[in-house]
PDB file of C-alpha atoms in Angstrom:
ATOM      1  CA  MET G   1     201.927 -62.784  69.966  1.00 83.00           C
ATOM      2  CA  LYS G   2     198.552 -63.885  71.228  1.00 89.00           C
ATOM      3  CA  ALA G   3     196.749 -61.789  73.838  1.00 94.00           C
ATOM      4  CA  ILE G   4     195.470 -63.839  76.771  1.00 95.00           C
ATOM      5  CA  ASN G   5     193.194 -61.146  78.132  1.00 97.00           C
ATOM      6  CA  GLU G   6     192.030 -57.701  77.141  1.00 98.00           C
ATOM      7  CA  ALA G   7     189.876 -54.820  78.316  1.00 98.00           C
ATOM      8  CA  ALA G   8     188.838 -51.450  76.953  1.00 98.00           C
ATOM      9  CA  VAL G   9     187.366 -48.296  78.430  1.00 98.00           C
ATOM     10  CA  THR G  10     186.301 -44.998  76.923  1.00 98.00           C
ATOM     11  CA  PHE G  11     185.977 -41.822  78.945  1.00 98.00           C
ATOM     12  CA  LEU G  12     185.716 -38.049  78.571  1.00 98.00           C
ATOM     13  CA  SER G  13     188.776 -35.806  78.623  1.00 98.00           C
ATOM     14  CA  ARG G  14     188.037 -34.493  82.115  1.00 97.00           C
ATOM     15  CA  SER G  15     191.054 -34.206  84.389  1.00 95.00           C
ATOM     16  CA  SER G  16     189.168 -36.113  87.079  1.00 95.00           C
ATOM     17  CA  ASN G  17     189.473 -39.167  84.798  1.00 97.00           C
ATOM     18  CA  GLU G  18     193.294 -39.235  85.086  1.00 97.00           C
ATOM     19  CA  GLY G  19     193.014 -41.111  88.380  1.00 97.00           C
ATOM     20  CA  PHE G  20     190.303 -43.376  86.973  1.00 98.00           C
ATOM     21  CA  ALA G  21     192.473 -44.352  83.987  1.00 98.00           C
ATOM     22  CA  ARG G  22     195.628 -45.159  85.951  1.00 98.00           C
ATOM     23  CA  THR G  23     193.708 -47.073  88.616  1.00 98.00           C
ATOM     24  CA  THR G  24     191.921 -49.089  85.918  1.00 98.00           C
ATOM     25  CA  ALA G  25     195.235 -49.956  84.250  1.00 98.00           C
ATOM     26  CA  ALA G  26     196.767 -50.927  87.599  1.00 98.00           C
ATOM     27  CA  CYS G  27     193.796 -53.191  88.444  1.00 98.00           C
ATOM     28  CA  PHE G  28     194.028 -54.928  85.070  1.00 98.00           C
ATOM     29  CA  ALA G  29     197.824 -55.322  85.358  1.00 97.00           C
ATOM     30  CA  ALA G  30     197.371 -56.920  88.789  1.00 96.00           C
ATOM     31  CA  GLN G  31     196.620 -60.208  86.986  1.00 95.00           C
ATOM     32  CA  LEU G  32     200.344 -60.396  86.150  1.00 94.00           C
ATOM     33  CA  ASP G  33     201.249 -60.122  89.848  1.00 94.00           C
ATOM     34  CA  PRO G  34     203.474 -57.068  89.409  1.00 96.00           C
ATOM     35  CA  THR G  35     205.623 -55.589  92.159  1.00 96.00           C
ATOM     36  CA  LEU G  36     204.567 -52.302  93.716  1.00 96.00           C
ATOM     37  CA  ASP G  37     207.278 -50.533  91.710  1.00 96.00           C
ATOM     38  CA  GLU G  38     205.976 -52.061  88.471  1.00 97.00           C
ATOM     39  CA  VAL G  39     202.404 -51.010  89.306  1.00 98.00           C
ATOM     40  CA  ASN G  40     203.583 -47.477  90.071  1.00 97.00           C
ATOM     41  CA  ASP G  41     205.490 -47.291  86.777  1.00 98.00           C
ATOM     42  CA  ILE G  42     202.375 -48.363  84.851  1.00 98.00           C
ATOM     43  CA  LYS G  43     200.174 -45.867  86.717  1.00 98.00           C
ATOM     44  CA  THR G  44     202.646 -43.057  86.051  1.00 98.00           C
ATOM     45  CA  ALA G  45     202.933 -43.819  82.323  1.00 98.00           C
ATOM     46  CA  VAL G  46     199.137 -44.018  81.932  1.00 98.00           C
ATOM     47  CA  SER G  47     198.715 -40.751  83.813  1.00 97.00           C
ATOM     48  CA  GLU G  48     201.110 -39.044  81.400  1.00 96.00           C
ATOM     49  CA  ALA G  49     199.431 -40.452  78.290  1.00 97.00           C
ATOM     50  CA  VAL G  50     195.930 -39.511  79.446  1.00 98.00           C
ATOM     51  CA  THR G  51     197.026 -36.049  80.627  1.00 96.00           C
ATOM     52  CA  ASN G  52     198.496 -35.397  77.175  1.00 95.00           C
ATOM     53  CA  CYS G  53     195.087 -36.142  75.659  1.00 96.00           C
ATOM     54  CA  ILE G  54     193.308 -33.847  78.113  1.00 96.00           C
ATOM     55  CA  VAL G  55     195.763 -30.941  77.854  1.00 94.00           C
ATOM     56  CA  HIS G  56     196.979 -31.129  74.259  1.00 93.00           C
ATOM     57  CA  ALA G  57     194.512 -33.159  72.174  1.00 96.00           C
ATOM     58  CA  TYR G  58     191.413 -31.387  73.444  1.00 97.00           C
ATOM     59  CA  PRO G  59     192.686 -27.977  74.642  1.00 93.00           C
ATOM     60  CA  ASP G  60     189.355 -26.142  74.370  1.00 91.00           C
ATOM     61  CA  THR G  61     186.796 -28.903  74.291  1.00 95.00           C
ATOM     62  CA  LEU G  62     185.767 -32.173  75.852  1.00 97.00           C
ATOM     63  CA  GLY G  63     186.533 -35.222  73.755  1.00 98.00           C
ATOM     64  CA  ARG G  64     186.683 -38.990  73.959  1.00 98.00           C
ATOM     65  CA  ILE G  65     189.719 -40.930  75.106  1.00 98.00           C
ATOM     66  CA  SER G  66     189.946 -44.694  74.740  1.00 98.00           C
ATOM     67  CA  MET G  67     192.308 -46.966  76.650  1.00 98.00           C
ATOM     68  CA  LYS G  68     192.819 -50.572  75.565  1.00 98.00           C
ATOM     69  CA  LEU G  69     194.724 -52.995  77.740  1.00 98.00           C
ATOM     70  CA  ARG G  70     196.071 -56.382  76.661  1.00 98.00           C
ATOM     71  CA  LEU G  71     198.010 -59.078  78.487  1.00 97.00           C
ATOM     72  CA  PHE G  72     200.322 -61.436  76.599  1.00 96.00           C
ATOM     73  CA  GLU G  73     201.750 -64.881  77.242  1.00 94.00           C
ATOM     74  CA  ASP G  74     205.222 -63.467  77.853  1.00 94.00           C
ATOM     75  CA  ASN G  75     203.870 -61.674  80.938  1.00 95.00           C
ATOM     76  CA  SER G  76     203.760 -58.313  79.219  1.00 97.00           C
ATOM     77  CA  LEU G  77     201.116 -55.613  79.285  1.00 98.00           C
ATOM     78  CA  GLU G  78     200.217 -53.416  76.323  1.00 98.00           C
ATOM     79  CA  ILE G  79     198.408 -50.129  76.856  1.00 98.00           C
ATOM     80  CA  VAL G  80     196.962 -48.182  73.945  1.00 98.00           C
ATOM     81  CA  VAL G  81     195.693 -44.665  74.672  1.00 98.00           C
ATOM     82  CA  LYS G  82     193.892 -43.020  71.765  1.00 98.00           C
ATOM     83  CA  ASP G  83     192.266 -39.657  71.198  1.00 98.00           C
ATOM     84  CA  TRP G  84     190.535 -38.004  68.260  1.00 98.00           C
ATOM     85  CA  GLY G  85     191.849 -34.528  69.010  1.00 97.00           C
ATOM     86  CA  VAL G  86     194.073 -31.992  67.292  1.00 96.00           C
ATOM     87  CA  GLY G  87     197.008 -34.350  66.758  1.00 95.00           C
ATOM     88  CA  ILE G  88     200.727 -33.638  66.920  1.00 92.00           C
ATOM     89  CA  ALA G  89     202.404 -31.941  63.967  1.00 87.00           C
ATOM     90  CA  ASP G  90     205.929 -33.091  64.882  1.00 86.00           C
ATOM     91  CA  VAL G  91     206.027 -36.203  67.051  1.00 87.00           C
ATOM     92  CA  GLU G  92     209.815 -36.251  67.279  1.00 88.00           C
ATOM     93  CA  GLN G  93     209.851 -32.701  68.635  1.00 86.00           C
ATOM     94  CA  ALA G  94     207.029 -33.501  71.061  1.00 85.00           C
ATOM     95  CA  ARG G  95     209.102 -36.385  72.462  1.00 85.00           C
ATOM     96  CA  THR G  96     212.057 -34.089  73.187  1.00 81.00           C
ATOM     97  CA  PRO G  97     212.556 -33.641  76.959  1.00 79.00           C
ATOM     98  CA  LEU G  98     211.226 -30.293  78.267  1.00 72.00           C
ATOM     99  CA  PHE G  99     209.381 -29.525  75.018  1.00 71.00           C
ATOM    100  CA  THR G 100     205.816 -28.424  75.642  1.00 74.00           C
ATOM    101  CA  THR G 101     203.157 -26.411  73.891  1.00 71.00           C
ATOM    102  CA  GLY G 102     201.241 -26.235  77.163  1.00 66.00           C
ATOM    103  CA  SER G 103     201.277 -23.587  79.862  1.00 67.00           C
ATOM    104  CA  GLU G 104     203.706 -23.277  82.772  1.00 68.00           C
ATOM    105  CA  GLU G 105     201.676 -25.985  84.446  1.00 72.00           C
ATOM    106  CA  ARG G 106     203.307 -28.502  82.104  1.00 74.00           C
ATOM    107  CA  SER G 107     206.905 -29.654  82.433  1.00 75.00           C
ATOM    108  CA  GLY G 108     207.366 -31.090  78.949  1.00 82.00           C
ATOM    109  CA  MET G 109     208.514 -34.367  80.501  1.00 88.00           C
ATOM    110  CA  GLY G 110     205.453 -36.527  79.786  1.00 92.00           C
ATOM    111  CA  PHE G 111     206.880 -38.583  76.916  1.00 94.00           C
ATOM    112  CA  THR G 112     210.250 -38.829  78.686  1.00 93.00           C
ATOM    113  CA  ILE G 113     208.526 -40.323  81.734  1.00 95.00           C
ATOM    114  CA  MET G 114     206.562 -42.765  79.548  1.00 96.00           C
ATOM    115  CA  GLU G 115     209.785 -43.841  77.796  1.00 95.00           C
ATOM    116  CA  SER G 116     211.617 -44.227  81.093  1.00 95.00           C
ATOM    117  CA  PHE G 117     208.917 -46.225  82.840  1.00 97.00           C
ATOM    118  CA  MET G 118     207.820 -48.533  80.011  1.00 97.00           C
ATOM    119  CA  ASP G 119     209.858 -50.911  77.825  1.00 98.00           C
ATOM    120  CA  THR G 120     208.588 -49.526  74.520  1.00 97.00           C
ATOM    121  CA  LEU G 121     206.650 -46.448  73.435  1.00 97.00           C
ATOM    122  CA  LYS G 122     205.162 -45.788  70.009  1.00 97.00           C
ATOM    123  CA  VAL G 123     203.400 -42.563  69.072  1.00 97.00           C
ATOM    124  CA  ARG G 124     201.316 -42.226  65.913  1.00 97.00           C
ATOM    125  CA  SER G 125     199.592 -38.945  65.183  1.00 96.00           C
ATOM    126  CA  VAL G 126     197.765 -37.245  62.355  1.00 96.00           C
ATOM    127  CA  PRO G 127     197.047 -33.512  62.695  1.00 96.00           C
ATOM    128  CA  GLU G 128     193.316 -32.844  63.150  1.00 95.00           C
ATOM    129  CA  ARG G 129     192.658 -36.605  63.351  1.00 96.00           C
ATOM    130  CA  GLY G 130     194.175 -37.628  66.658  1.00 97.00           C
ATOM    131  CA  THR G 131     196.978 -39.481  68.398  1.00 97.00           C
ATOM    132  CA  THR G 132     197.578 -43.077  69.441  1.00 98.00           C
ATOM    133  CA  VAL G 133     200.151 -43.932  72.085  1.00 98.00           C
ATOM    134  CA  THR G 134     201.114 -47.599  72.460  1.00 98.00           C
ATOM    135  CA  MET G 135     203.194 -48.646  75.455  1.00 98.00           C
ATOM    136  CA  ARG G 136     204.455 -52.046  76.524  1.00 98.00           C
ATOM    137  CA  ARG G 137     205.896 -53.247  79.793  1.00 98.00           C
ATOM    138  CA  ARG G 138     207.044 -56.739  80.641  1.00 97.00           C
ATOM    139  CA  ILE G 139     206.283 -57.763  84.212  1.00 95.00           C
ATOM    140  CA  SER G 140     208.856 -59.876  86.044  1.00 91.00           C
ATOM    141  CA  ARG G 141     207.638 -63.397  86.781  1.00 84.00           C
ATOM    142  CA  ARG G 142     207.374 -64.186  90.456  1.00 76.00           C
ATOM    143  CA  LEU G 143     206.466 -67.321  92.313  1.00 66.00           C
ATOM    144  CA  GLY G 144     202.694 -67.387  92.710  1.00 59.00           C
ATOM    145  CA  GLY G 145     201.807 -65.415  89.572  1.00 52.00           C
ATOM    146  CA  ARG G 146     198.120 -65.803  88.849  1.00 53.00           C
ATOM    147  CA  VAL G 147     197.843 -65.779  85.055  1.00 50.00           C
TER     148      VAL G 147
ATOM    149  CA  MET T   1     193.401 -28.794 100.856  1.00 58.00           C
ATOM    150  CA  ALA T   2     196.251 -30.664  99.140  1.00 81.00           C
ATOM    151  CA  VAL T   3     198.844 -28.223 100.450  1.00 85.00           C
ATOM    152  CA  LYS T   4     199.100 -26.668 103.893  1.00 88.00           C
ATOM    153  CA  CYS T   5     201.486 -23.753 104.372  1.00 86.00           C
ATOM    154  CA  THR T   6     202.966 -22.363 107.555  1.00 88.00           C
ATOM    155  CA  GLY T   7     205.827 -19.916 107.912  1.00 81.00           C
ATOM    156  CA  GLU T   8     207.892 -17.598 110.059  1.00 81.00           C
ATOM    157  CA  ASP T   9     211.223 -15.754 109.720  1.00 82.00           C
ATOM    158  CA  ARG T  10     210.913 -15.998 105.925  1.00 89.00           C
ATOM    159  CA  VAL T  11     210.968 -19.773 106.028  1.00 94.00           C
ATOM    160  CA  LEU T  12     207.844 -21.166 104.368  1.00 95.00           C
ATOM    161  CA  THR T  13     206.934 -24.770 105.068  1.00 95.00           C
ATOM    162  CA  ALA T  14     204.479 -26.483 102.728  1.00 96.00           C
ATOM    163  CA  GLN T  15     203.091 -29.936 103.382  1.00 96.00           C
ATOM    164  CA  VAL T  16     201.786 -31.466 100.176  1.00 97.00           C
ATOM    165  CA  SER T  17     199.429 -34.426 100.281  1.00 96.00           C
ATOM    166  CA  GLY T  18     197.336 -36.591  97.983  1.00 96.00           C
ATOM    167  CA  GLU T  19     197.726 -37.154  94.243  1.00 96.00           C
ATOM    168  CA  VAL T  20     199.895 -34.625  92.418  1.00 96.00           C
ATOM    169  CA  ASP T  21     198.666 -35.099  88.863  1.00 96.00           C
ATOM    170  CA  HIS T  22     197.410 -32.535  86.342  1.00 94.00           C
ATOM    171  CA  HIS T  23     194.021 -32.583  88.093  1.00 93.00           C
ATOM    172  CA  GLY T  24     195.459 -31.770  91.519  1.00 93.00           C
ATOM    173  CA  ALA T  25     198.545 -29.743  90.604  1.00 93.00           C
ATOM    174  CA  ARG T  26     196.714 -26.520  89.754  1.00 90.00           C
ATOM    175  CA  GLU T  27     195.357 -26.150  93.288  1.00 92.00           C
ATOM    176  CA  ILE T  28     198.744 -26.976  94.816  1.00 94.00           C
ATOM    177  CA  MET T  29     200.558 -24.549  92.536  1.00 93.00           C
ATOM    178  CA  GLY T  30     198.042 -21.773  93.217  1.00 94.00           C
ATOM    179  CA  GLU T  31     198.209 -22.193  96.983  1.00 94.00           C
ATOM    180  CA  LEU T  32     202.011 -22.364  96.942  1.00 95.00           C
ATOM    181  CA  GLU T  33     202.297 -19.239  94.792  1.00 94.00           C
ATOM    182  CA  ARG T  34     199.884 -17.281  96.978  1.00 95.00           C
ATOM    183  CA  ASN T  35     201.948 -18.141 100.052  1.00 94.00           C
ATOM    184  CA  ILE T  36     205.265 -17.402  98.345  1.00 95.00           C
ATOM    185  CA  GLU T  37     204.069 -13.987  97.199  1.00 94.00           C
ATOM    186  CA  THR T  38     202.701 -13.196 100.656  1.00 92.00           C
ATOM    187  CA  SER T  39     205.718 -14.251 102.693  1.00 92.00           C
ATOM    188  CA  LEU T  40     208.552 -13.797 100.131  1.00 94.00           C
ATOM    189  CA  PRO T  41     210.521 -16.584 101.802  1.00 95.00           C
ATOM    190  CA  ARG T  42     214.260 -17.142 101.708  1.00 95.00           C
ATOM    191  CA  VAL T  43     213.664 -20.863 102.172  1.00 96.00           C
ATOM    192  CA  LEU T  44     210.798 -23.010 100.976  1.00 96.00           C
ATOM    193  CA  GLU T  45     210.642 -26.306 102.851  1.00 96.00           C
ATOM    194  CA  LEU T  46     208.499 -28.693 100.804  1.00 96.00           C
ATOM    195  CA  ASP T  47     207.350 -31.768 102.677  1.00 97.00           C
ATOM    196  CA  LEU T  48     206.098 -34.400 100.213  1.00 97.00           C
ATOM    197  CA  GLY T  49     205.520 -37.057 102.893  1.00 97.00           C
ATOM    198  CA  GLY T  50     201.765 -37.113 102.254  1.00 97.00           C
ATOM    199  CA  VAL T  51     201.973 -37.502  98.478  1.00 97.00           C
ATOM    200  CA  THR T  52     200.330 -40.743  97.329  1.00 97.00           C
ATOM    201  CA  PHE T  53     201.030 -40.311  93.584  1.00 97.00           C
ATOM    202  CA  MET T  54     203.000 -37.929  91.405  1.00 97.00           C
ATOM    203  CA  ASP T  55     203.455 -37.575  87.650  1.00 96.00           C
ATOM    204  CA  SER T  56     205.208 -34.906  85.578  1.00 94.00           C
ATOM    205  CA  SER T  57     202.690 -32.323  86.831  1.00 94.00           C
ATOM    206  CA  GLY T  58     204.622 -32.493  90.108  1.00 95.00           C
ATOM    207  CA  ILE T  59     207.824 -31.708  88.216  1.00 94.00           C
ATOM    208  CA  ALA T  60     206.201 -28.518  86.926  1.00 93.00           C
ATOM    209  CA  VAL T  61     205.116 -27.557  90.462  1.00 94.00           C
ATOM    210  CA  LEU T  62     208.642 -28.016  91.825  1.00 95.00           C
ATOM    211  CA  LEU T  63     210.306 -26.259  88.888  1.00 93.00           C
ATOM    212  CA  ARG T  64     207.999 -23.269  89.193  1.00 93.00           C
ATOM    213  CA  ALA T  65     208.661 -22.984  92.933  1.00 95.00           C
ATOM    214  CA  TYR T  66     212.400 -23.433  92.332  1.00 94.00           C
ATOM    215  CA  ARG T  67     212.451 -20.629  89.743  1.00 93.00           C
ATOM    216  CA  ARG T  68     210.400 -18.247  91.908  1.00 95.00           C
ATOM    217  CA  LEU T  69     212.576 -18.866  94.962  1.00 95.00           C
ATOM    218  CA  GLY T  70     215.641 -18.398  92.774  1.00 95.00           C
ATOM    219  CA  ALA T  71     214.306 -15.009  91.674  1.00 96.00           C
ATOM    220  CA  LEU T  72     213.851 -14.111  95.348  1.00 94.00           C
ATOM    221  CA  GLY T  73     217.407 -15.183  96.129  1.00 95.00           C
ATOM    222  CA  GLY T  74     216.121 -18.104  98.145  1.00 95.00           C
ATOM    223  CA  GLU T  75     216.243 -21.875  97.973  1.00 94.00           C
ATOM    224  CA  VAL T  76     213.908 -24.858  97.910  1.00 95.00           C
ATOM    225  CA  ARG T  77     214.457 -27.863 100.150  1.00 95.00           C
ATOM    226  CA  VAL T  78     212.423 -30.986  99.539  1.00 97.00           C
ATOM    227  CA  HIS T  79     211.819 -33.564 102.251  1.00 97.00           C
ATOM    228  CA  ASN T  80     210.171 -36.957 102.766  1.00 97.00           C
ATOM    229  CA  VAL T  81     209.843 -37.790  99.074  1.00 97.00           C
ATOM    230  CA  PRO T  82     207.955 -41.094  98.620  1.00 97.00           C
ATOM    231  CA  PRO T  83     209.714 -43.672  96.371  1.00 97.00           C
ATOM    232  CA  GLN T  84     207.258 -43.315  93.451  1.00 97.00           C
ATOM    233  CA  ALA T  85     207.582 -39.525  93.412  1.00 97.00           C
ATOM    234  CA  ALA T  86     211.370 -39.768  93.756  1.00 97.00           C
ATOM    235  CA  ARG T  87     211.509 -41.999  90.686  1.00 96.00           C
ATOM    236  CA  VAL T  88     209.554 -39.417  88.671  1.00 96.00           C
ATOM    237  CA  LEU T  89     211.711 -36.533  89.864  1.00 95.00           C
ATOM    238  CA  ARG T  90     214.935 -38.444  89.139  1.00 94.00           C
ATOM    239  CA  ALA T  91     213.716 -39.412  85.641  1.00 93.00           C
ATOM    240  CA  ALA T  92     213.387 -35.686  84.953  1.00 90.00           C
ATOM    241  CA  GLY T  93     216.820 -34.927  86.402  1.00 90.00           C
ATOM    242  CA  LEU T  94     215.447 -32.795  89.238  1.00 91.00           C
ATOM    243  CA  ASP T  95     217.853 -34.450  91.669  1.00 91.00           C
ATOM    244  CA  LYS T  96     220.564 -32.401  89.929  1.00 90.00           C
ATOM    245  CA  LEU T  97     218.733 -29.147  90.719  1.00 89.00           C
ATOM    246  CA  ILE T  98     217.130 -29.802  94.075  1.00 89.00           C
ATOM    247  CA  ARG T  99     218.409 -32.023  96.857  1.00 85.00           C
ATOM    248  CA  PHE T 100     215.844 -34.467  98.236  1.00 87.00           C
TER     249      PHE T 100
END
C-alpha cells in the first residue's frame, strides 16, 4: 500500500525524550482526525516502544533511537521504532505478559500494552545489533477528516 | 512534585499528578515509598485525578505499592482514574487486583 505522508525523527535514549516521541507521533497522527481515545492509544504504544529502547536496548549507555511514521490511504498509521542496542535474545519470551529483565520499576507489560492498543505489532531483533518494532493502527473515518 | 502525600491515623493519601511514564515514575515511586515507610499505613488512598498520561510504568508503581501495603496488612484504594490511565490499568488486569 502506498504511503501518503511520512516523517522521521532520531533522538537520544534519554528518558526525557519519551514525552517528545509520543507527542510527535500524536501530532503526525492528527492528520487522520483521530478521536481522543485513538490519540491516547497511539501515545501509549509509542511510549512503551521508546521506553523499551531506553531501558533495555541501552541499559548502560546513551544510544540513538529512530521513529518513522507513515500514513496510508486506508486511514492507517504505521510507526516504526528502531534502536541499535543490545537486542532481544528471545522475542517470544519478551512479549510474554509480566516478563521483564528490568528492575522493579518495570512491569513487564510494555509489549502487552502495545499489542492491546495497536492493530498489529511486529518485533524484529538481532542480539548486539538492535531491535525494530513496527506497529499499525487504523483510524476510524469521521466526517470532516482532513487527509 | 508529581506526588503529594498527607496522612493521619495510618491512612496515607497520595495525590499523583502529571505524566506517569518511565521518566516520571521513579520520582513518584520514591516519594510514595518514603511516605509508606514513614507512616506504615493500613490504607493507601491513591488519587490519580491529576494524571495527564500513564503507561506501563504506572502499572509498576501501583503494583509495588500494592505489594508493600499487602506486606503491611493494609490495602490500596485508587480514586479518580482518568480514562486513558484506566485503559492502561485494565489492559494489564489491575482491575482484578485493585478496585478503581
